mmCIF file of C-alpha atoms and ligand atoms in Angstrom:
data_model
loop_
_atom_site.group_PDB
_atom_site.id
_atom_site.type_symbol
_atom_site.label_atom_id
_atom_site.label_comp_id
_atom_site.label_asym_id
_atom_site.label_seq_id
_atom_site.Cartn_x
_atom_site.Cartn_y
_atom_site.Cartn_z
ATOM 1 C CA UNK A 1 9.730 -6.350 23.869
ATOM 2 C CA UNK A 2 11.166 -5.140 20.579
ATOM 3 C CA UNK A 3 11.218 -1.707 18.978
ATOM 4 C CA UNK A 4 10.659 -1.860 15.228
ATOM 5 C CA UNK A 5 10.963 0.794 12.536
ATOM 6 C CA UNK A 6 8.971 0.260 9.309
ATOM 7 C CA UNK A 7 9.667 2.051 6.023
ATOM 8 C CA UNK A 8 7.581 2.248 2.838
ATOM 9 C CA UNK A 9 8.653 4.053 -0.369
ATOM 10 C CA UNK A 10 7.349 1.860 -3.206
ATOM 11 C CA UNK A 11 5.380 4.563 -4.979
ATOM 12 C CA UNK A 12 4.449 8.142 -4.123
ATOM 13 C CA UNK A 13 4.102 8.060 -0.330
ATOM 14 C CA UNK A 14 7.122 8.278 1.940
ATOM 15 C CA UNK A 15 6.122 6.573 5.183
ATOM 16 C CA UNK A 16 7.877 5.595 8.401
ATOM 17 C CA UNK A 17 6.461 4.258 11.640
ATOM 18 C CA UNK A 18 7.810 3.040 14.940
ATOM 19 C CA UNK A 19 6.148 0.298 16.965
ATOM 20 C CA UNK A 20 6.888 -1.563 20.170
ATOM 21 C CA UNK A 21 5.900 -5.212 20.431
ATOM 22 C CA UNK A 22 4.387 -7.200 23.289
ATOM 23 C CA UNK A 23 5.162 -10.663 22.002
ATOM 24 C CA UNK A 24 3.462 -12.502 24.825
ATOM 25 C CA UNK A 25 0.212 -10.913 23.646
ATOM 26 C CA UNK A 26 1.007 -11.137 19.934
ATOM 27 C CA UNK A 27 0.352 -7.440 19.609
ATOM 28 C CA UNK A 28 2.065 -4.081 19.480
ATOM 29 C CA UNK A 29 1.593 -0.428 20.296
ATOM 30 C CA UNK A 30 2.359 2.432 17.934
ATOM 31 C CA UNK A 31 4.873 5.068 18.966
ATOM 32 C CA UNK A 32 4.696 7.106 15.788
ATOM 33 C CA UNK A 33 3.139 6.766 12.347
ATOM 34 C CA UNK A 34 4.150 9.311 9.709
ATOM 35 C CA UNK A 35 3.561 9.747 6.006
ATOM 36 C CA UNK A 36 4.323 12.420 3.439
ATOM 37 C CA UNK A 37 2.246 12.177 0.284
ATOM 38 C CA UNK A 38 3.708 13.368 -3.004
ATOM 39 C CA UNK A 39 0.333 13.505 -4.756
ATOM 40 C CA UNK A 40 0.442 17.251 -5.415
ATOM 41 C CA UNK A 41 3.915 16.997 -6.908
ATOM 42 C CA UNK A 42 2.953 14.239 -9.345
ATOM 43 C CA UNK A 43 -0.467 15.697 -10.206
ATOM 44 C CA UNK A 44 1.084 17.978 -12.856
ATOM 45 C CA UNK A 45 2.424 14.938 -14.699
ATOM 46 C CA UNK A 46 -0.901 13.100 -14.594
ATOM 47 C CA UNK A 47 0.677 10.132 -12.811
ATOM 48 C CA UNK A 48 3.637 9.101 -10.695
ATOM 49 C CA UNK A 49 6.960 10.107 -12.215
ATOM 50 C CA UNK A 50 9.618 7.640 -10.888
ATOM 51 C CA UNK A 51 12.668 9.953 -10.898
ATOM 52 C CA UNK A 52 10.686 12.595 -9.057
ATOM 53 C CA UNK A 53 9.373 10.049 -6.552
ATOM 54 C CA UNK A 54 12.950 8.971 -5.839
ATOM 55 C CA UNK A 55 14.065 12.575 -5.311
ATOM 56 C CA UNK A 56 11.180 13.264 -2.930
ATOM 57 C CA UNK A 57 11.781 10.072 -0.928
ATOM 58 C CA UNK A 58 15.449 11.029 -0.590
ATOM 59 C CA UNK A 59 14.382 14.398 0.800
ATOM 60 C CA UNK A 60 11.574 13.100 3.029
ATOM 61 C CA UNK A 61 13.142 10.035 4.653
ATOM 62 C CA UNK A 62 15.634 11.850 6.928
ATOM 63 C CA UNK A 63 12.943 14.408 7.893
ATOM 64 C CA UNK A 64 10.556 11.659 8.907
ATOM 65 C CA UNK A 65 13.238 9.729 10.768
ATOM 66 C CA UNK A 66 14.125 12.876 12.698
ATOM 67 C CA UNK A 67 10.474 13.306 13.691
ATOM 68 C CA UNK A 68 10.244 9.619 14.667
ATOM 69 C CA UNK A 69 13.192 10.132 17.046
ATOM 70 C CA UNK A 70 11.477 13.165 18.585
ATOM 71 C CA UNK A 71 8.229 11.228 19.041
ATOM 72 C CA UNK A 72 10.140 8.354 20.636
ATOM 73 C CA UNK A 73 11.794 10.735 23.085
ATOM 74 C CA UNK A 74 8.415 12.265 23.964
ATOM 75 C CA UNK A 75 7.098 8.796 24.740
ATOM 76 C CA UNK A 76 10.169 7.970 26.835
ATOM 77 C CA UNK A 77 11.410 5.215 24.569
ATOM 78 C CA UNK A 78 14.925 4.357 25.644
ATOM 79 C CA UNK A 79 17.638 5.802 23.494
ATOM 80 C CA UNK A 80 21.289 6.645 23.505
ATOM 81 C CA UNK A 81 24.017 8.450 21.624
ATOM 82 C CA UNK A 82 25.053 6.139 18.814
ATOM 83 C CA UNK A 83 28.105 7.785 17.304
ATOM 84 C CA UNK A 84 29.051 6.485 13.863
ATOM 85 C CA UNK A 85 32.414 4.704 13.840
ATOM 86 C CA UNK A 86 34.795 5.094 10.907
ATOM 87 C CA UNK A 87 33.980 1.569 9.750
ATOM 88 C CA UNK A 88 30.232 2.243 9.797
ATOM 89 C CA UNK A 89 30.749 5.575 8.074
ATOM 90 C CA UNK A 90 32.530 3.881 5.173
ATOM 91 C CA UNK A 91 29.746 1.291 4.841
ATOM 92 C CA UNK A 92 27.058 3.973 4.858
ATOM 93 C CA UNK A 93 28.870 6.100 2.276
ATOM 94 C CA UNK A 94 29.228 3.066 0.054
ATOM 95 C CA UNK A 95 25.577 2.002 0.267
ATOM 96 C CA UNK A 96 24.447 5.556 -0.431
ATOM 97 C CA UNK A 97 27.187 6.307 -2.965
ATOM 98 C CA UNK A 98 24.549 7.735 -5.336
ATOM 99 C CA UNK A 99 22.926 9.794 -2.589
ATOM 100 C CA UNK A 100 25.967 11.221 -0.742
ATOM 101 C CA UNK A 101 23.900 14.052 0.781
ATOM 102 C CA UNK A 102 21.543 11.572 2.372
ATOM 103 C CA UNK A 103 24.521 9.613 3.752
ATOM 104 C CA UNK A 104 26.014 12.775 5.286
ATOM 105 C CA UNK A 105 22.650 13.726 6.803
ATOM 106 C CA UNK A 106 22.291 10.334 8.473
ATOM 107 C CA UNK A 107 25.849 10.351 9.801
ATOM 108 C CA UNK A 108 25.649 13.832 11.283
ATOM 109 C CA UNK A 109 22.177 13.207 12.692
ATOM 110 C CA UNK A 110 23.449 10.117 14.524
ATOM 111 C CA UNK A 111 26.520 11.951 15.770
ATOM 112 C CA UNK A 112 24.526 14.851 17.200
ATOM 113 C CA UNK A 113 21.378 13.258 18.626
ATOM 114 C CA UNK A 114 20.001 10.756 21.038
ATOM 115 C CA UNK A 115 18.583 7.894 18.934
ATOM 116 C CA UNK A 116 15.977 5.383 20.153
ATOM 117 C CA UNK A 117 17.172 1.803 20.545
ATOM 118 C CA UNK A 118 15.696 0.051 17.524
ATOM 119 C CA UNK A 119 15.922 -3.736 17.189
ATOM 120 C CA UNK A 120 14.600 -4.309 13.682
ATOM 121 C CA UNK A 121 14.235 -2.176 10.546
ATOM 122 C CA UNK A 122 11.466 -3.423 8.238
ATOM 123 C CA UNK A 123 11.297 -2.158 4.683
ATOM 124 C CA UNK A 124 9.236 -2.662 1.530
ATOM 125 C CA UNK A 125 11.518 -4.154 -1.127
ATOM 126 C CA UNK A 126 8.886 -4.679 -3.838
ATOM 127 C CA UNK A 127 6.786 -4.628 -5.868
ATOM 128 C CA UNK A 128 6.793 -0.980 -6.906
ATOM 129 C CA UNK A 129 8.795 1.602 -8.810
ATOM 130 C CA UNK A 130 12.412 0.419 -8.685
ATOM 131 C CA UNK A 131 14.065 3.841 -8.152
ATOM 132 C CA UNK A 132 11.602 4.631 -5.353
ATOM 133 C CA UNK A 133 12.050 1.223 -3.721
ATOM 134 C CA UNK A 134 15.847 1.485 -3.852
ATOM 135 C CA UNK A 135 15.951 4.686 -1.809
ATOM 136 C CA UNK A 136 13.879 3.082 0.945
ATOM 137 C CA UNK A 137 15.892 -0.141 0.890
ATOM 138 C CA UNK A 138 19.246 1.650 1.011
ATOM 139 C CA UNK A 139 18.031 4.015 3.721
ATOM 140 C CA UNK A 140 16.907 0.976 5.748
ATOM 141 C CA UNK A 141 20.260 -0.764 5.192
ATOM 142 C CA UNK A 142 22.203 2.260 6.433
ATOM 143 C CA UNK A 143 19.950 2.672 9.486
ATOM 144 C CA UNK A 144 20.340 -0.993 10.269
ATOM 145 C CA UNK A 145 24.139 -0.578 10.191
ATOM 146 C CA UNK A 146 24.090 2.638 12.207
ATOM 147 C CA UNK A 147 21.720 1.177 14.813
ATOM 148 C CA UNK A 148 23.213 -2.338 14.932
ATOM 149 C CA UNK A 149 19.670 -3.455 14.178
ATOM 150 C CA UNK A 150 18.450 -6.438 12.180
ATOM 151 C CA UNK A 151 16.678 -5.901 8.892
ATOM 152 C CA UNK A 152 13.614 -7.490 7.308
ATOM 153 C CA UNK A 153 12.513 -6.928 3.693
ATOM 154 C CA UNK A 154 8.759 -7.111 3.083
ATOM 155 C CA UNK A 155 6.358 -7.467 0.189
ATOM 156 C CA UNK A 156 4.152 -4.431 -0.415
ATOM 157 C CA UNK A 157 1.157 -6.608 -1.380
ATOM 158 C CA UNK A 158 1.438 -8.652 1.807
ATOM 159 C CA UNK A 159 1.461 -5.252 3.503
ATOM 160 C CA UNK A 160 -1.862 -4.310 1.903
ATOM 161 C CA UNK A 161 -3.360 -7.648 3.011
ATOM 162 C CA UNK A 162 -2.055 -7.064 6.564
ATOM 163 C CA UNK A 163 -3.452 -3.513 6.655
ATOM 164 C CA UNK A 164 -6.839 -4.933 7.721
ATOM 165 C CA UNK A 165 -5.274 -6.097 10.988
ATOM 166 C CA UNK A 166 -5.032 -2.569 12.356
ATOM 167 C CA UNK A 167 -7.804 -1.323 14.599
ATOM 168 C CA UNK A 168 -9.595 1.959 13.965
ATOM 169 C CA UNK A 169 -7.850 3.704 16.859
ATOM 170 C CA UNK A 170 -4.542 1.873 16.414
ATOM 171 C CA UNK A 171 -2.566 4.988 17.318
ATOM 172 C CA UNK A 172 -4.112 5.250 20.784
ATOM 173 C CA UNK A 173 -4.811 1.597 21.526
ATOM 174 C CA UNK A 174 -2.139 -0.253 23.538
ATOM 175 C CA UNK A 175 -2.931 -3.230 21.294
ATOM 176 C CA UNK A 176 -2.980 -1.815 17.782
ATOM 177 C CA UNK A 177 -3.903 -5.103 16.059
ATOM 178 C CA UNK A 178 -7.013 -7.253 16.020
ATOM 179 C CA UNK A 179 -6.260 -10.698 17.398
ATOM 180 C CA UNK A 180 -4.364 -12.446 14.616
ATOM 181 C CA UNK A 181 -5.491 -15.848 15.896
ATOM 182 C CA UNK A 182 -9.150 -14.984 15.372
ATOM 183 C CA UNK A 183 -9.019 -15.329 11.600
ATOM 184 C CA UNK A 184 -10.369 -18.431 9.906
ATOM 185 C CA UNK A 185 -8.691 -19.585 6.711
ATOM 186 C CA UNK A 186 -8.784 -19.792 3.808
ATOM 187 C CA UNK A 187 -9.488 -16.175 3.026
ATOM 188 C CA UNK A 188 -9.729 -14.557 -0.370
ATOM 189 C CA UNK A 189 -8.016 -11.224 -0.836
ATOM 190 C CA UNK A 190 -8.916 -8.785 -3.578
ATOM 191 C CA UNK A 191 -6.057 -6.334 -3.958
ATOM 192 C CA UNK A 192 -7.000 -3.257 -5.955
ATOM 193 C CA UNK A 193 -4.534 -0.409 -6.278
ATOM 194 C CA UNK A 194 -2.905 1.855 -8.818
ATOM 195 C CA UNK A 195 -0.392 -0.832 -9.714
ATOM 196 C CA UNK A 196 -2.210 -4.107 -9.029
ATOM 197 C CA UNK A 197 -5.445 -6.004 -9.420
ATOM 198 C CA UNK A 198 -5.156 -9.473 -7.955
ATOM 199 C CA UNK A 199 -7.346 -12.162 -6.457
ATOM 200 C CA UNK A 200 -5.288 -14.042 -3.909
ATOM 201 C CA UNK A 201 -6.006 -17.194 -1.963
ATOM 202 C CA UNK A 202 -4.739 -16.643 1.585
ATOM 203 C CA UNK A 203 -4.241 -20.139 2.998
ATOM 204 C CA UNK A 204 -2.738 -18.826 6.216
ATOM 205 C CA UNK A 205 -0.698 -15.814 7.301
ATOM 206 C CA UNK A 206 2.278 -15.801 4.955
ATOM 207 C CA UNK A 207 0.845 -18.458 2.598
ATOM 208 C CA UNK A 208 -0.520 -17.039 -0.612
ATOM 209 C CA UNK A 209 -1.521 -18.205 -4.048
ATOM 210 C CA UNK A 210 -2.329 -15.700 -6.765
ATOM 211 C CA UNK A 211 -5.493 -16.988 -8.435
ATOM 212 C CA UNK A 212 -5.581 -14.298 -11.087
ATOM 213 C CA UNK A 213 -4.561 -10.777 -11.895
ATOM 214 C CA UNK A 214 -4.926 -8.108 -14.521
ATOM 215 C CA UNK A 215 -3.403 -8.793 -17.899
ATOM 216 C CA UNK A 216 -2.936 -5.067 -18.560
ATOM 217 C CA UNK A 217 -4.025 -1.996 -16.554
ATOM 218 C CA UNK A 218 -4.745 -2.120 -12.821
ATOM 219 C CA UNK A 219 -8.149 -0.933 -11.573
ATOM 220 C CA UNK A 220 -6.724 2.212 -9.989
ATOM 221 C CA UNK A 221 -4.831 2.949 -13.173
ATOM 222 C CA UNK A 222 -8.084 2.648 -15.166
ATOM 223 C CA UNK A 223 -9.789 5.051 -12.726
ATOM 224 C CA UNK A 224 -6.903 7.498 -13.150
ATOM 225 C CA UNK A 225 -6.849 7.264 -16.958
ATOM 226 C CA UNK A 226 -10.600 7.636 -17.406
ATOM 227 C CA UNK A 227 -10.596 10.516 -14.926
ATOM 228 C CA UNK A 228 -7.977 12.230 -17.037
ATOM 229 C CA UNK A 229 -10.121 11.795 -20.162
ATOM 230 C CA UNK A 230 -12.939 13.448 -18.231
ATOM 231 C CA UNK A 231 -10.703 16.387 -17.340
ATOM 232 C CA UNK A 232 -10.122 15.396 -13.713
ATOM 233 C CA UNK A 233 -6.691 15.641 -12.102
ATOM 234 C CA UNK A 234 -4.504 12.833 -10.692
ATOM 235 C CA UNK A 235 -5.314 10.741 -8.711
ATOM 236 C CA UNK A 236 -8.622 10.291 -10.498
ATOM 237 C CA UNK A 237 -10.131 7.533 -8.355
ATOM 238 C CA UNK A 238 -11.660 9.760 -5.667
ATOM 239 C CA UNK A 239 -12.855 12.283 -8.289
ATOM 240 C CA UNK A 240 -14.608 9.665 -10.426
ATOM 241 C CA UNK A 241 -16.174 8.284 -7.299
ATOM 242 C CA UNK A 242 -17.524 11.705 -6.296
ATOM 243 C CA UNK A 243 -18.859 12.435 -9.791
ATOM 244 C CA UNK A 244 -20.453 8.977 -9.992
ATOM 245 C CA UNK A 245 -22.674 9.775 -7.014
ATOM 246 C CA UNK A 246 -24.348 12.498 -9.091
ATOM 247 C CA UNK A 247 -24.616 10.260 -12.151
ATOM 248 C CA UNK A 248 -27.853 8.855 -13.577
ATOM 249 C CA UNK A 249 -28.661 5.889 -15.806
ATOM 250 C CA UNK A 250 -28.212 7.089 -19.391
ATOM 251 C CA UNK A 251 -28.934 5.183 -22.629
ATOM 252 C CA UNK A 252 -26.219 7.129 -24.459
ATOM 253 C CA UNK A 253 -23.622 6.020 -21.958
ATOM 254 C CA UNK A 254 -22.733 2.362 -21.828
ATOM 255 C CA UNK A 255 -19.389 0.688 -21.274
ATOM 256 C CA UNK A 256 -18.237 -2.944 -21.602
ATOM 257 C CA UNK A 257 -17.618 -5.333 -18.690
ATOM 258 C CA UNK A 258 -14.295 -6.800 -19.844
ATOM 259 C CA UNK A 259 -13.598 -10.498 -19.163
ATOM 260 C CA UNK A 260 -16.898 -10.832 -17.281
ATOM 261 C CA UNK A 261 -17.494 -14.251 -18.800
ATOM 262 C CA UNK A 262 -13.897 -15.463 -19.065
ATOM 263 C CA UNK A 263 -14.418 -18.187 -16.425
ATOM 264 C CA UNK A 264 -11.075 -17.470 -14.785
ATOM 265 C CA UNK A 265 -9.722 -14.885 -12.374
ATOM 266 C CA UNK A 266 -7.958 -12.724 -14.923
ATOM 267 C CA UNK A 267 -8.906 -9.088 -15.421
ATOM 268 C CA UNK A 268 -8.378 -6.608 -18.240
ATOM 269 C CA UNK A 269 -9.127 -2.930 -17.893
ATOM 270 C CA UNK A 270 -7.365 -1.349 -20.841
ATOM 271 C CA UNK A 271 -10.299 -2.131 -23.178
ATOM 272 C CA UNK A 272 -12.657 -0.418 -20.755
ATOM 273 C CA UNK A 273 -10.452 2.662 -20.789
ATOM 274 C CA UNK A 274 -10.371 2.648 -24.618
ATOM 275 C CA UNK A 275 -14.151 2.249 -24.799
ATOM 276 C CA UNK A 276 -14.482 5.199 -22.404
ATOM 277 C CA UNK A 277 -12.174 7.247 -24.624
ATOM 278 C CA UNK A 278 -14.258 6.555 -27.780
ATOM 279 C CA UNK A 279 -17.448 7.333 -25.892
ATOM 280 C CA UNK A 280 -16.073 10.608 -24.549
ATOM 281 C CA UNK A 281 -14.704 11.667 -27.958
ATOM 282 C CA UNK A 282 -18.017 10.846 -29.596
ATOM 283 C CA UNK A 283 -20.041 12.822 -27.038
ATOM 284 C CA UNK A 284 -17.604 15.733 -27.352
ATOM 285 C CA UNK A 285 -18.027 15.776 -31.126
ATOM 286 C CA UNK A 286 -21.792 15.863 -30.734
ATOM 287 C CA UNK A 287 -21.433 18.623 -28.158
ATOM 288 C CA UNK A 288 -23.167 16.481 -25.564
ATOM 289 C CA UNK A 289 -20.415 16.250 -22.959
ATOM 290 C CA UNK A 290 -21.839 18.455 -20.219
ATOM 291 C CA UNK A 291 -21.437 18.125 -16.454
ATOM 292 C CA UNK A 292 -24.306 15.642 -16.139
ATOM 293 C CA UNK A 293 -22.922 13.438 -18.933
ATOM 294 C CA UNK A 294 -19.538 13.400 -17.169
ATOM 295 C CA UNK A 295 -21.232 12.252 -13.987
ATOM 296 C CA UNK A 296 -23.149 9.614 -15.943
ATOM 297 C CA UNK A 297 -19.944 8.279 -17.487
ATOM 298 C CA UNK A 298 -18.269 8.164 -14.072
ATOM 299 C CA UNK A 299 -21.259 6.222 -12.739
ATOM 300 C CA UNK A 300 -21.277 3.777 -15.647
ATOM 301 C CA UNK A 301 -17.512 3.268 -15.315
ATOM 302 C CA UNK A 302 -17.844 2.486 -11.609
ATOM 303 C CA UNK A 303 -20.692 0.073 -12.325
ATOM 304 C CA UNK A 304 -18.658 -1.700 -15.015
ATOM 305 C CA UNK A 305 -15.570 -2.097 -12.823
ATOM 306 C CA UNK A 306 -17.595 -3.184 -9.800
ATOM 307 C CA UNK A 307 -19.596 -5.772 -11.718
ATOM 308 C CA UNK A 308 -16.434 -7.471 -12.967
ATOM 309 C CA UNK A 309 -14.724 -7.359 -9.547
ATOM 310 C CA UNK A 310 -17.840 -8.768 -7.846
ATOM 311 C CA UNK A 311 -18.384 -11.630 -10.248
ATOM 312 C CA UNK A 312 -14.789 -12.871 -10.211
ATOM 313 C CA UNK A 313 -14.347 -12.473 -6.469
ATOM 314 C CA UNK A 314 -17.608 -14.264 -5.743
ATOM 315 C CA UNK A 315 -16.503 -17.194 -7.913
ATOM 316 C CA UNK A 316 -13.193 -17.379 -6.015
ATOM 317 C CA UNK A 317 -14.944 -17.228 -2.630
ATOM 318 C CA UNK A 318 -17.257 -20.087 -3.600
ATOM 319 C CA UNK A 319 -14.630 -22.242 -5.297
ATOM 320 C CA UNK A 320 -12.321 -22.100 -2.283
ATOM 321 C CA UNK A 321 -15.053 -22.101 0.379
ATOM 322 C CA UNK A 322 -13.480 -19.012 1.857
ATOM 323 C CA UNK A 323 -14.341 -17.918 5.391
ATOM 324 C CA UNK A 324 -13.788 -14.263 4.679
ATOM 325 C CA UNK A 325 -12.834 -11.647 2.129
ATOM 326 C CA UNK A 326 -10.097 -9.047 2.486
ATOM 327 C CA UNK A 327 -10.261 -6.036 0.173
ATOM 328 C CA UNK A 328 -7.251 -3.720 0.310
ATOM 329 C CA UNK A 329 -5.170 -1.298 -1.742
ATOM 330 C CA UNK A 330 -5.901 2.315 -2.714
ATOM 331 C CA UNK A 331 -9.148 1.531 -4.576
ATOM 332 C CA UNK A 332 -10.625 -0.072 -1.447
ATOM 333 C CA UNK A 333 -11.322 3.527 -0.384
ATOM 334 C CA UNK A 334 -14.141 3.496 -2.958
ATOM 335 C CA UNK A 335 -17.395 3.231 -1.040
ATOM 336 C CA UNK A 336 -19.530 2.204 -4.025
ATOM 337 C CA UNK A 337 -17.276 -0.813 -4.499
ATOM 338 C CA UNK A 338 -17.108 -1.672 -0.801
ATOM 339 C CA UNK A 339 -20.898 -1.269 -0.303
ATOM 340 C CA UNK A 340 -21.470 -3.768 -3.093
ATOM 341 C CA UNK A 341 -19.005 -6.175 -1.507
ATOM 342 C CA UNK A 342 -20.721 -5.761 1.872
ATOM 343 C CA UNK A 343 -23.932 -6.973 0.242
ATOM 344 C CA UNK A 344 -22.145 -9.855 -1.451
ATOM 345 C CA UNK A 345 -20.480 -11.022 1.771
ATOM 346 C CA UNK A 346 -23.719 -10.575 3.726
ATOM 347 C CA UNK A 347 -25.492 -12.821 1.222
ATOM 348 C CA UNK A 348 -22.765 -15.468 1.419
ATOM 349 C CA UNK A 349 -22.589 -15.140 5.205
ATOM 350 C CA UNK A 350 -18.841 -14.509 5.272
ATOM 351 C CA UNK A 351 -16.859 -11.725 6.932
ATOM 352 C CA UNK A 352 -15.607 -8.759 4.949
ATOM 353 C CA UNK A 353 -12.340 -7.209 6.165
ATOM 354 C CA UNK A 354 -11.521 -3.676 5.013
ATOM 355 C CA UNK A 355 -8.639 -1.400 6.027
ATOM 356 C CA UNK A 356 -9.353 1.807 7.908
ATOM 357 C CA UNK A 357 -9.783 4.730 5.481
ATOM 358 C CA UNK A 358 -6.327 6.193 6.194
ATOM 359 C CA UNK A 359 -4.728 2.786 5.607
ATOM 360 C CA UNK A 360 -6.257 2.061 2.172
ATOM 361 C CA UNK A 361 -3.456 3.874 0.370
ATOM 362 C CA UNK A 362 0.227 3.158 0.879
ATOM 363 C CA UNK A 363 1.512 3.468 4.454
ATOM 364 C CA UNK A 364 4.158 1.937 6.692
ATOM 365 C CA UNK A 365 1.825 0.550 9.375
ATOM 366 C CA UNK A 366 0.846 -2.163 6.903
ATOM 367 C CA UNK A 367 4.523 -3.059 6.503
ATOM 368 C CA UNK A 368 4.978 -3.150 10.281
ATOM 369 C CA UNK A 369 1.915 -5.421 10.583
ATOM 370 C CA UNK A 370 3.063 -7.788 7.837
ATOM 371 C CA UNK A 371 6.543 -8.070 9.360
ATOM 372 C CA UNK A 372 5.184 -8.478 12.884
ATOM 373 C CA UNK A 373 2.940 -11.377 11.820
ATOM 374 C CA UNK A 374 5.921 -13.028 10.098
ATOM 375 C CA UNK A 375 7.927 -12.739 13.300
ATOM 376 C CA UNK A 376 5.342 -13.984 15.779
ATOM 377 C CA UNK A 377 4.169 -16.800 13.513
ATOM 378 C CA UNK A 378 7.778 -17.854 12.935
ATOM 379 C CA UNK A 379 7.403 -17.538 9.183
ATOM 380 C CA UNK A 380 10.617 -15.580 8.873
ATOM 381 C CA UNK A 381 13.254 -14.019 11.095
ATOM 382 C CA UNK A 382 14.869 -10.648 10.732
ATOM 383 C CA UNK A 383 18.417 -10.894 9.401
ATOM 384 C CA UNK A 384 21.730 -9.430 10.373
ATOM 385 C CA UNK A 385 23.247 -9.081 6.918
ATOM 386 C CA UNK A 386 22.031 -5.991 5.096
ATOM 387 C CA UNK A 387 24.086 -6.633 1.946
ATOM 388 C CA UNK A 388 21.735 -9.232 0.486
ATOM 389 C CA UNK A 389 18.675 -7.022 0.549
ATOM 390 C CA UNK A 390 17.721 -5.489 -2.763
ATOM 391 C CA UNK A 391 14.748 -3.734 -4.301
ATOM 392 C CA UNK A 392 12.733 -5.912 -6.701
ATOM 393 C CA UNK A 393 10.295 -3.921 -8.840
ATOM 394 C CA UNK A 394 8.239 -6.946 -9.918
ATOM 395 C CA UNK A 395 8.465 -8.941 -6.665
ATOM 396 C CA UNK A 396 5.789 -11.657 -6.478
ATOM 397 C CA UNK A 397 3.871 -12.709 -3.389
HETATM 398 O O1 KG4 B 401 -2.502 1.506 -3.076
HETATM 399 P P1 KG4 B 401 -2.294 2.866 -3.658
HETATM 400 O O2 KG4 B 401 -2.266 4.055 -2.742
HETATM 401 O O3 KG4 B 401 -0.961 2.919 -4.471
HETATM 402 C C1 KG4 B 401 -0.512 1.837 -5.234
HETATM 403 O O4 KG4 B 401 0.146 0.950 -4.648
HETATM 404 O O5 KG4 B 401 -0.853 1.843 -6.425
HETATM 405 O O6 KG4 B 401 -3.452 3.078 -4.761
HETATM 406 C C2 KG4 B 401 -3.603 4.278 -5.476
HETATM 407 C C3 KG4 B 401 -4.785 4.154 -6.433
HETATM 408 C C4 KG4 B 401 -4.891 5.314 -7.418
HETATM 409 O O7 KG4 B 401 -5.041 4.777 -8.715
HETATM 410 C C5 KG4 B 401 -6.157 6.045 -6.975
HETATM 411 O O8 KG4 B 401 -6.844 6.684 -8.017
HETATM 412 C C6 KG4 B 401 -6.965 4.907 -6.411
HETATM 413 O O9 KG4 B 401 -6.022 4.133 -5.709
HETATM 414 N N1 KG4 B 401 -8.018 5.396 -5.504
HETATM 415 C C7 KG4 B 401 -9.342 5.237 -5.748
HETATM 416 C C8 KG4 B 401 -10.029 5.885 -4.699
HETATM 417 N N2 KG4 B 401 -9.099 6.398 -3.836
HETATM 418 C C9 KG4 B 401 -7.867 6.083 -4.352
HETATM 419 N N3 KG4 B 401 -9.986 4.628 -6.766
HETATM 420 C C10 KG4 B 401 -11.322 4.637 -6.740
HETATM 421 N N4 KG4 B 401 -12.057 5.246 -5.782
HETATM 422 C C11 KG4 B 401 -11.457 5.863 -4.743
HETATM 423 N N5 KG4 B 401 -12.204 6.449 -3.801
HETATM 424 ZN ZN1 ZN B 402 -0.014 0.039 -2.681
#
């Protein structure tokens, strides 16, 4: 049995969770799963502002860790006083030399409290916003030193793929994961988020090949930008989706389906955004941009995006004779998109795997799941040396 802490700070959610493994069963139970979203803070800027994200993570991480320790105590997880030695103190102050307040908080928290015994600290080290990633990585490194725990850096995109492993009631279930041996490979994974749009061939757990990705904007980014043009606040995805439900077919409103016929797995969404901008400006000039027109544009935009995603993903599923499709990332919360993919997978007689609604966006359970699978499948071991772990903004799968 191992106790594992997982940390995610790649973008605008600060998330920490604590799990306890039952290796003989290749499963784990969840002791605590916490997240603080910064959405309201970034909304004013119309997108995620990296320096602000870093500041918020720095503030939120020790608060969440404190709560994790309380939750562990409530659930009778073994713990002890783990006073920080002078040698450890120097290491911690050096790692967090740019965040001395955070270092002091960690040191005094350890000196004054009972801390659960944690064996491994898992942390997202990319891809994402470098300043945001660095806070999480350095926080993880200091905890690993303070706790004498091993450390394991993880890829955020592998996390999104692994998010589908968590059961609906993962918090209450003694076995939080679906049986990882019940999956038939190869799988195709469509990752759609604010930062990424990728079609990935999943040959096995831990074995990936990127078949294609966006050459410019990510899908979520396109949703956010078009939403902004329509006067909706950040993040625009859920707002477009809501408006689209009230939309109607409209001859004055048509948008391109970029790269639909490109015969590869590349995407491009910046042209779609530009076309939406011209359309919106034109309708505004003609005084035709009322509430219904906005809904119609939202609907047409969703149709355009979905058609391109469906066509390319279907081609990948057929080419690789995939046994299932995983859709994950923030945009997988969009029910119009997922309903269309349900129909596609039904027609092809393959299984569609989607994350639970609260796990579509960024979270740390997906990082815990990705790391856990790596451990039990012997793909990678946790390491003792924290010095070699760094944040990599453009980390590839
Ligand atoms: O995965 P995520 O939380 O963060 C990144 O790693 O980027 O994805 C956030 C993105 C945002 O662009 C947001 O607008 C989009 O996911 N999103 C949606 C919906 N919910 C969130 N896009 C379309 N429809 C939704 N319902
Ligand atoms: Zn993400």
